[in-house]
Amino acid sequence: MQETMIEVTPAVEALIQKAAKAAVAEYKKQEEQDRKKDKYHNTFTLMKCYRDAVFHIENAISDGEQLELKGMTDEQQRTYLESVRRSRFKTLIMTAHIDKAVEEIEHRRRVAGREIEYKAFEMYFMQGWDYAAIAEELDTGKNTPRRWVTAIINELSVLLWGIDEERIK
């Protein structure tokens, strides 16, 4: 088999370089968009689980006297209780972090005279209302509560997770 050599002219090489740079730039842009979506998704999911996390903190069985499991050895009970305590402690730390960030959001909305936005956020995540019921209760357009919640989640994402160093460049 005979190989054919193609001569690459300076113009073709420049074109290849330009295409490669454009591809890398597009890849980085897409990567940043994906990272931003992930943060939003993670914050939204965390807030959807917030009420369950509070329930866990308040109701986790972390004392041997609360256990009613038959057939567990003392070692198994100790292991189980330690696991529940660790989980409860991690959940307690995360909810405290969320509470501080949400407090800041509430403060910012109150200072800006936009308390209704925070009210929609609170109704959706803390009280479990759906967007239609919130719109009706707050007498807004049907999509308005969703927009408010989305804006707050975006702001809350930075308060919870910080800023990526790539965003600063």
PDB file of N, CA, C and O in Angstrom, residues 104-118 155:
ATOM      1  N   GLU A 104     -30.112  35.051  54.332  1.00  0.00           N
ATOM      2  CA  GLU A 104     -29.509  36.132  53.544  1.00  0.00           C
ATOM      3  C   GLU A 104     -30.389  36.481  52.351  1.00  0.00           C
ATOM      4  O   GLU A 104     -30.590  37.661  52.038  1.00  0.00           O
ATOM      5  N   ILE A 105     -30.923  35.472  51.689  1.00  0.00           N
ATOM      6  CA  ILE A 105     -31.830  35.709  50.549  1.00  0.00           C
ATOM      7  C   ILE A 105     -33.056  36.500  51.020  1.00  0.00           C
ATOM      8  O   ILE A 105     -33.461  37.472  50.387  1.00  0.00           O
ATOM      9  N   GLU A 106     -33.631  36.066  52.134  1.00  0.00           N
ATOM     10  CA  GLU A 106     -34.808  36.759  52.676  1.00  0.00           C
ATOM     11  C   GLU A 106     -34.470  38.222  52.983  1.00  0.00           C
ATOM     12  O   GLU A 106     -35.234  39.135  52.636  1.00  0.00           O
ATOM     13  N   HIS A 107     -33.312  38.436  53.600  1.00  0.00           N
ATOM     14  CA  HIS A 107     -32.873  39.801  53.935  1.00  0.00           C
ATOM     15  C   HIS A 107     -32.717  40.646  52.664  1.00  0.00           C
ATOM     16  O   HIS A 107     -33.192  41.788  52.606  1.00  0.00           O
ATOM     17  N   ARG A 108     -32.066  40.097  51.653  1.00  0.00           N
ATOM     18  CA  ARG A 108     -31.860  40.831  50.398  1.00  0.00           C
ATOM     19  C   ARG A 108     -33.180  41.205  49.749  1.00  0.00           C
ATOM     20  O   ARG A 108     -33.339  42.314  49.231  1.00  0.00           O
ATOM     21  N   ARG A 109     -34.133  40.277  49.747  1.00  0.00           N
ATOM     22  CA  ARG A 109     -35.433  40.558  49.129  1.00  0.00           C
ATOM     23  C   ARG A 109     -36.195  41.611  49.942  1.00  0.00           C
ATOM     24  O   ARG A 109     -36.852  42.475  49.375  1.00  0.00           O
ATOM     25  N   ARG A 110     -36.098  41.535  51.273  1.00  0.00           N
ATOM     26  CA  ARG A 110     -36.796  42.510  52.128  1.00  0.00           C
ATOM     27  C   ARG A 110     -36.216  43.906  51.901  1.00  0.00           C
ATOM     28  O   ARG A 110     -36.963  44.871  51.718  1.00  0.00           O
ATOM     29  N   VAL A 111     -34.892  44.027  51.868  1.00  0.00           N
ATOM     30  CA  VAL A 111     -34.231  45.313  51.652  1.00  0.00           C
ATOM     31  C   VAL A 111     -34.604  45.900  50.285  1.00  0.00           C
ATOM     32  O   VAL A 111     -34.779  47.105  50.146  1.00  0.00           O
ATOM     33  N   ALA A 112     -34.747  45.029  49.293  1.00  0.00           N
ATOM     34  CA  ALA A 112     -35.091  45.476  47.938  1.00  0.00           C
ATOM     35  C   ALA A 112     -36.597  45.705  47.764  1.00  0.00           C
ATOM     36  O   ALA A 112     -37.043  46.091  46.680  1.00  0.00           O
ATOM     37  N   GLY A 113     -37.383  45.439  48.821  1.00  0.00           N
ATOM     38  CA  GLY A 113     -38.829  45.611  48.725  1.00  0.00           C
ATOM     39  C   GLY A 113     -39.488  44.545  47.862  1.00  0.00           C
ATOM     40  O   GLY A 113     -40.536  44.786  47.270  1.00  0.00           O
ATOM     41  N   ARG A 114     -38.844  43.377  47.792  1.00  0.00           N
ATOM     42  CA  ARG A 114     -39.355  42.278  46.957  1.00  0.00           C
ATOM     43  C   ARG A 114     -39.639  41.043  47.816  1.00  0.00           C
ATOM     44  O   ARG A 114     -39.311  39.922  47.441  1.00  0.00           O
ATOM     45  N   GLU A 115     -40.269  41.259  48.966  1.00  0.00           N
ATOM     46  CA  GLU A 115     -40.567  40.167  49.888  1.00  0.00           C
ATOM     47  C   GLU A 115     -41.428  39.085  49.263  1.00  0.00           C
ATOM     48  O   GLU A 115     -41.327  37.910  49.621  1.00  0.00           O
ATOM     49  N   ILE A 116     -42.279  39.478  48.330  1.00  0.00           N
ATOM     50  CA  ILE A 116     -43.201  38.528  47.697  1.00  0.00           C
ATOM     51  C   ILE A 116     -42.429  37.417  46.971  1.00  0.00           C
ATOM     52  O   ILE A 116     -42.869  36.269  46.938  1.00  0.00           O
ATOM     53  N   GLU A 117     -41.262  37.756  46.420  1.00  0.00           N
ATOM     54  CA  GLU A 117     -40.441  36.750  45.745  1.00  0.00           C
ATOM     55  C   GLU A 117     -39.967  35.694  46.740  1.00  0.00           C
ATOM     56  O   GLU A 117     -40.011  34.492  46.461  1.00  0.00           O
ATOM     57  N   TYR A 118     -39.510  36.178  47.901  1.00  0.00           N
ATOM     58  CA  TYR A 118     -39.072  35.233  48.928  1.00  0.00           C
ATOM     59  C   TYR A 118     -40.257  34.402  49.422  1.00  0.00           C
ATOM     60  O   TYR A 118     -40.121  33.203  49.658  1.00  0.00           O
ATOM     61  N   GLU A 155     -29.196  32.541  42.770  1.00  0.00           N
ATOM     62  CA  GLU A 155     -28.489  33.340  43.773  1.00  0.00           C
ATOM     63  C   GLU A 155     -28.049  32.460  44.945  1.00  0.00           C
ATOM     64  O   GLU A 155     -26.923  32.579  45.441  1.00  0.00           O
TER      65      GLU A 155
END
